[in-house]
mmCIF file with all atom_site columns, C-alpha atoms in Angstrom:
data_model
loop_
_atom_site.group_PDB
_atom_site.id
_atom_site.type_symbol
_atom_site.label_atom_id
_atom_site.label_alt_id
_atom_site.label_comp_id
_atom_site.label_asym_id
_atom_site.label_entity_id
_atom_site.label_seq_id
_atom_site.pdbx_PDB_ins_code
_atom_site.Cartn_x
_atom_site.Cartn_y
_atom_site.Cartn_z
_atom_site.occupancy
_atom_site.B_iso_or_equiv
_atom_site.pdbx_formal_charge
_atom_site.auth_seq_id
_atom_site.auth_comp_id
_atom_site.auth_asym_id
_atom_site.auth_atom_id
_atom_site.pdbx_PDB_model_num
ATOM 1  C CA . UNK A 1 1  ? -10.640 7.964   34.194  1.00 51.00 ? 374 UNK A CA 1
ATOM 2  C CA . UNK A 1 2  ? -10.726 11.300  31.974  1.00 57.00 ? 375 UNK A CA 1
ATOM 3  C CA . UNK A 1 3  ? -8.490  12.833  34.249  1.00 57.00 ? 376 UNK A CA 1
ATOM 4  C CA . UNK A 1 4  ? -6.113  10.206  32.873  1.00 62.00 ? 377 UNK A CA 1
ATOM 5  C CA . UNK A 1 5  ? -6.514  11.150  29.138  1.00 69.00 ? 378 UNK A CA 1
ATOM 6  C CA . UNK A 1 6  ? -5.009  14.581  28.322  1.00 74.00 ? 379 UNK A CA 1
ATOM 7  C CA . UNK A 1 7  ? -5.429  16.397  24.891  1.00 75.00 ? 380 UNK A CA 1
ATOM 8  C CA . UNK A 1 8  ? -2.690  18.060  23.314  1.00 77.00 ? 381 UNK A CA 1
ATOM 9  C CA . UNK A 1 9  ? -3.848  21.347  21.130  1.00 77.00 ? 382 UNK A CA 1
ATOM 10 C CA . UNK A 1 10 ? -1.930  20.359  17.221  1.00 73.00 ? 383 UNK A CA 1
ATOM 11 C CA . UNK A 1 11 ? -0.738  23.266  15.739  1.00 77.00 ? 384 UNK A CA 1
ATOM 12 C CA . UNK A 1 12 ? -1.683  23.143  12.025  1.00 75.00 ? 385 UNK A CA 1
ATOM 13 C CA . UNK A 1 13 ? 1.491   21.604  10.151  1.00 80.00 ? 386 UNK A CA 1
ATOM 14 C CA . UNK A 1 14 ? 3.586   21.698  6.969   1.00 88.00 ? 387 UNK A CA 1
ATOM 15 C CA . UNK A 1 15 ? 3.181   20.039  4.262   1.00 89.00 ? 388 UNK A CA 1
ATOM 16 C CA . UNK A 1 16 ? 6.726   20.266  2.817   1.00 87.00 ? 389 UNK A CA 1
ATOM 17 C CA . UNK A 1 17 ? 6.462   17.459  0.252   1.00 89.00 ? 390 UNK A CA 1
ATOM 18 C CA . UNK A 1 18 ? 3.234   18.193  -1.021  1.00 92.00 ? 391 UNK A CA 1
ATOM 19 C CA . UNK A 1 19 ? 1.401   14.857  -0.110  1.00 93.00 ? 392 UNK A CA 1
ATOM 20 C CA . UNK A 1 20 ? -1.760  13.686  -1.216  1.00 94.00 ? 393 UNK A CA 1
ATOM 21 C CA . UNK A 1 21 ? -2.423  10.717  -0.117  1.00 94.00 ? 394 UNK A CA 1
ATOM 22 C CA . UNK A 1 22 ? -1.068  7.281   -0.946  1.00 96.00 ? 395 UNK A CA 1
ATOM 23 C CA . UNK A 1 23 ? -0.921  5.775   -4.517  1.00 96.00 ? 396 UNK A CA 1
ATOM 24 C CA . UNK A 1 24 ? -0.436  2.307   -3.343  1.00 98.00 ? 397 UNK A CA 1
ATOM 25 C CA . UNK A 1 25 ? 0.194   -0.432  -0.943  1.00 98.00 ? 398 UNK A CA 1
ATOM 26 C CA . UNK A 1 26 ? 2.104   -3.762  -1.770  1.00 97.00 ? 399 UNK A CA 1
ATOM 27 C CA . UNK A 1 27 ? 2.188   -6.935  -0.167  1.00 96.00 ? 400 UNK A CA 1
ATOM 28 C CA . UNK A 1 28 ? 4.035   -9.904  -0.908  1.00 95.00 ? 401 UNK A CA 1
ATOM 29 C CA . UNK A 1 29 ? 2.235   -13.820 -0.184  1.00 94.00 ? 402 UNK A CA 1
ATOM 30 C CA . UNK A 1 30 ? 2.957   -17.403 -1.556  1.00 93.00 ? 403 UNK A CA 1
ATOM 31 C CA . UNK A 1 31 ? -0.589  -17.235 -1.165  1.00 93.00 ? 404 UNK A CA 1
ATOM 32 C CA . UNK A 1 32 ? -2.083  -14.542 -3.364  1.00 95.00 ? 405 UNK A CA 1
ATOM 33 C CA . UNK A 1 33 ? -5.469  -16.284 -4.465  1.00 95.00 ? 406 UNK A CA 1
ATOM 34 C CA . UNK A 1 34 ? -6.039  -16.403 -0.249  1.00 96.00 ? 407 UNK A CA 1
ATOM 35 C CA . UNK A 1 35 ? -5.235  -12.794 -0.356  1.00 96.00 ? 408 UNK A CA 1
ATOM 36 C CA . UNK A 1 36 ? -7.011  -12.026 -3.367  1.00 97.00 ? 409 UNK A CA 1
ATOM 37 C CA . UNK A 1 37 ? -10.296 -13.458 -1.492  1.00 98.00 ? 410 UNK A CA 1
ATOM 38 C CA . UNK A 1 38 ? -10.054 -11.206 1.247   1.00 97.00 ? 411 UNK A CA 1
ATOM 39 C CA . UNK A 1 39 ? -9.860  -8.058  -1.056  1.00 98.00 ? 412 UNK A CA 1
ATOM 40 C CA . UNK A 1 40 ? -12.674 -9.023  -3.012  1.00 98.00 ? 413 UNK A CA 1
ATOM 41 C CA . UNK A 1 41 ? -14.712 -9.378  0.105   1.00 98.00 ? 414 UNK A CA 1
ATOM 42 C CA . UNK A 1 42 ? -13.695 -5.856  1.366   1.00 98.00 ? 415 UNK A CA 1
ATOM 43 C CA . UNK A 1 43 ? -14.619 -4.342  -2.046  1.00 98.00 ? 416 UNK A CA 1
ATOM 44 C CA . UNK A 1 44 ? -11.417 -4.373  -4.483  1.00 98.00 ? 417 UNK A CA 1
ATOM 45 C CA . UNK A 1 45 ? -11.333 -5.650  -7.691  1.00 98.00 ? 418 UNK A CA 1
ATOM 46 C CA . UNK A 1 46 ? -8.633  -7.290  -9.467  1.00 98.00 ? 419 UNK A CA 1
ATOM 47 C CA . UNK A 1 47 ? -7.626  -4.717  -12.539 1.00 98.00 ? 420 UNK A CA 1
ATOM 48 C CA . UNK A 1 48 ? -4.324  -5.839  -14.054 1.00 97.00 ? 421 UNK A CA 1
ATOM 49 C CA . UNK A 1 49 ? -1.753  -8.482  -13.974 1.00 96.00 ? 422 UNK A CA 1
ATOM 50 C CA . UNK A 1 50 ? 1.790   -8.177  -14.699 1.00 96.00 ? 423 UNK A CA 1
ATOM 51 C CA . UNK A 1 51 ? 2.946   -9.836  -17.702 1.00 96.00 ? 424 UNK A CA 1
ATOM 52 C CA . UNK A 1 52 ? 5.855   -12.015 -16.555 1.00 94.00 ? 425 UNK A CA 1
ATOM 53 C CA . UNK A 1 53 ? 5.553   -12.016 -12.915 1.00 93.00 ? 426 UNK A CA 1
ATOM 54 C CA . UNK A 1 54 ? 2.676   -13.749 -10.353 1.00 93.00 ? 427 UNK A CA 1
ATOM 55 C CA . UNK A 1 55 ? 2.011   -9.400  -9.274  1.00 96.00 ? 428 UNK A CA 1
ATOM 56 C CA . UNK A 1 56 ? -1.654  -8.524  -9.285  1.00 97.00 ? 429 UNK A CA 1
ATOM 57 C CA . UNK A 1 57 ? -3.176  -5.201  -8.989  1.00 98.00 ? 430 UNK A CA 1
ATOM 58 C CA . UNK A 1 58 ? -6.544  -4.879  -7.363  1.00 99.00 ? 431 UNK A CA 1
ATOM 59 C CA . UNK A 1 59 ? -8.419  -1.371  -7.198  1.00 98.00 ? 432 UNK A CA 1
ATOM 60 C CA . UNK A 1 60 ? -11.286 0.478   -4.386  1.00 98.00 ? 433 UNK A CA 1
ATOM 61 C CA . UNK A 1 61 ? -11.894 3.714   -6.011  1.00 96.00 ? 434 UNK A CA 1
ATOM 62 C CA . UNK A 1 62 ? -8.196  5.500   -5.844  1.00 94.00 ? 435 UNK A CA 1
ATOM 63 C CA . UNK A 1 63 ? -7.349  2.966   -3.548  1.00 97.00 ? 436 UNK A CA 1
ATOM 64 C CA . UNK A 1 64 ? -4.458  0.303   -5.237  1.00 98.00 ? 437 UNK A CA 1
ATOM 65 C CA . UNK A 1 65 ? -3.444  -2.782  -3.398  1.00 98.00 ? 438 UNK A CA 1
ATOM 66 C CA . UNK A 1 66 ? -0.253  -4.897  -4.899  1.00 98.00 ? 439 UNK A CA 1
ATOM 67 C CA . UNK A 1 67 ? -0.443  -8.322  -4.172  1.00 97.00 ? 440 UNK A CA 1
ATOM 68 C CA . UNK A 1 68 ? 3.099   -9.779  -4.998  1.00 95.00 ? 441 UNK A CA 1
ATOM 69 C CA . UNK A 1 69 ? 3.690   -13.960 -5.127  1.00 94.00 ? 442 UNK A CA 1
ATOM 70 C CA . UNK A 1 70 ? 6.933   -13.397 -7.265  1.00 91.00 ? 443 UNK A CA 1
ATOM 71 C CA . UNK A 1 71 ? 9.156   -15.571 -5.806  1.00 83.00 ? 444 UNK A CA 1
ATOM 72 C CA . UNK A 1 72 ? 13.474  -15.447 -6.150  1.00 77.00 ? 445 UNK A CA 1
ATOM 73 C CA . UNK A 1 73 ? 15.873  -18.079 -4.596  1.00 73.00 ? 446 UNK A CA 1
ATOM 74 C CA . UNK A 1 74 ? 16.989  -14.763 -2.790  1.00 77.00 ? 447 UNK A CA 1
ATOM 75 C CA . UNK A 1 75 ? 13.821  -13.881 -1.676  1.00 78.00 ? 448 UNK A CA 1
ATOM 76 C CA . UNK A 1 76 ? 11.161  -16.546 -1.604  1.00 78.00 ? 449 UNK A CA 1
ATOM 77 C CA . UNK A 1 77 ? 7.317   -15.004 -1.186  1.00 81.00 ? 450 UNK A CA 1
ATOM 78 C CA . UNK A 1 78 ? 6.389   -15.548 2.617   1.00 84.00 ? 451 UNK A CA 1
ATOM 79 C CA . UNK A 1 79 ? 3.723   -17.484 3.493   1.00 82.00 ? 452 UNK A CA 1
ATOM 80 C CA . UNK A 1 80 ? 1.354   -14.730 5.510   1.00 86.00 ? 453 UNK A CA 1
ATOM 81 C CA . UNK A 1 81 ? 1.033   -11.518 3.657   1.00 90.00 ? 454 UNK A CA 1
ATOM 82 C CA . UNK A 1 82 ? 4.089   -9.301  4.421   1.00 92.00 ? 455 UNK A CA 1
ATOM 83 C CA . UNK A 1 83 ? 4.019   -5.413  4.080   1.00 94.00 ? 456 UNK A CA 1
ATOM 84 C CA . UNK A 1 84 ? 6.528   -5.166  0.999   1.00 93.00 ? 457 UNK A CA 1
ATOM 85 C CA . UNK A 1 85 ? 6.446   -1.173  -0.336  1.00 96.00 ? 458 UNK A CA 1
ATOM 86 C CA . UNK A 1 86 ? 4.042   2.031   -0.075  1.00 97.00 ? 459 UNK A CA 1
ATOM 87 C CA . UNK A 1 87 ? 4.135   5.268   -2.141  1.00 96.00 ? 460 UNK A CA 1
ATOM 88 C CA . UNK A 1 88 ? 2.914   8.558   -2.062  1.00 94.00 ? 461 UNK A CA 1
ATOM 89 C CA . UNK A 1 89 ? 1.045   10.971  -3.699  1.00 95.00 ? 462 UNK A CA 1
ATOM 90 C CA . UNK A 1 90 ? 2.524   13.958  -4.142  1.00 94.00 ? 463 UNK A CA 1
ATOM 91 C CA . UNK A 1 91 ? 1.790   16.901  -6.075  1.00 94.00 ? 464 UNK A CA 1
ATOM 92 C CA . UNK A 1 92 ? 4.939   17.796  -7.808  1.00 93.00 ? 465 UNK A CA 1
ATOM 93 C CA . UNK A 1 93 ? 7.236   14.223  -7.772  1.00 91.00 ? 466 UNK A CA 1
ATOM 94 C CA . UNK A 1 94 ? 10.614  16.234  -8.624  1.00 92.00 ? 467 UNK A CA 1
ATOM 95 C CA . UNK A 1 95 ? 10.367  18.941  -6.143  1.00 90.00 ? 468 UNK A CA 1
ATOM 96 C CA . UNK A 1 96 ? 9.433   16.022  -3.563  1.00 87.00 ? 469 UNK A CA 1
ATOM 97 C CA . UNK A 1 97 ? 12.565  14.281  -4.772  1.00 88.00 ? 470 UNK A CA 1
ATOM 98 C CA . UNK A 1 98 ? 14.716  17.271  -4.529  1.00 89.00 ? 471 UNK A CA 1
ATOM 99 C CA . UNK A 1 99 ? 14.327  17.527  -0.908  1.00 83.00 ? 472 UNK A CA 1
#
């Protein structure tokens, strides 16, 4: 069977945009007190609420988690949690841009 598995040697690469890692994650749910449980278990704690809009933030360390239940007529929240937006860390955000 490890015959079957081969390894490829990585050549150390680039890092042309300067990331860091990732600033946050967001999902969107018509169910964000379901979703909210499940964070909670894993560790996160809910830090900030938007003023207007059902959006919560919940925080691991430097790890952020969106959970989004704003719902539009165009865009109604979906019932199981939907990837909705990621960004990035980067060390300089204009040079990033710029390229």
């Amino acid at each position: 069977m490890s015959d079957l598995i081969q390894r490829e040697t990585l050549e150390p690469q680039d890092n042309p945009l300067g990331l860091e890692g990732i600033e946050y994650v967001e999902y969107r749910t018509a169910r964000p007190q379901a979703m909210g449980q499940v964070l909670e278990l894993m560790g996160f704690k809910p830090i900030a609420r938007h003023r207007s809009r059902e959006v919560l933030l919940y925080r691991q360390g430097s790890m952020n988690i969106i959970v989004n239940a704003h719902a539009t007529a165009a865009s109604p929240a979906p019932e199981a949690p939907q990837l909705a937006a990621m960004a990035l860390r980067v060390r300089d955000a204009a040079s990033a841009h710029a390229r």
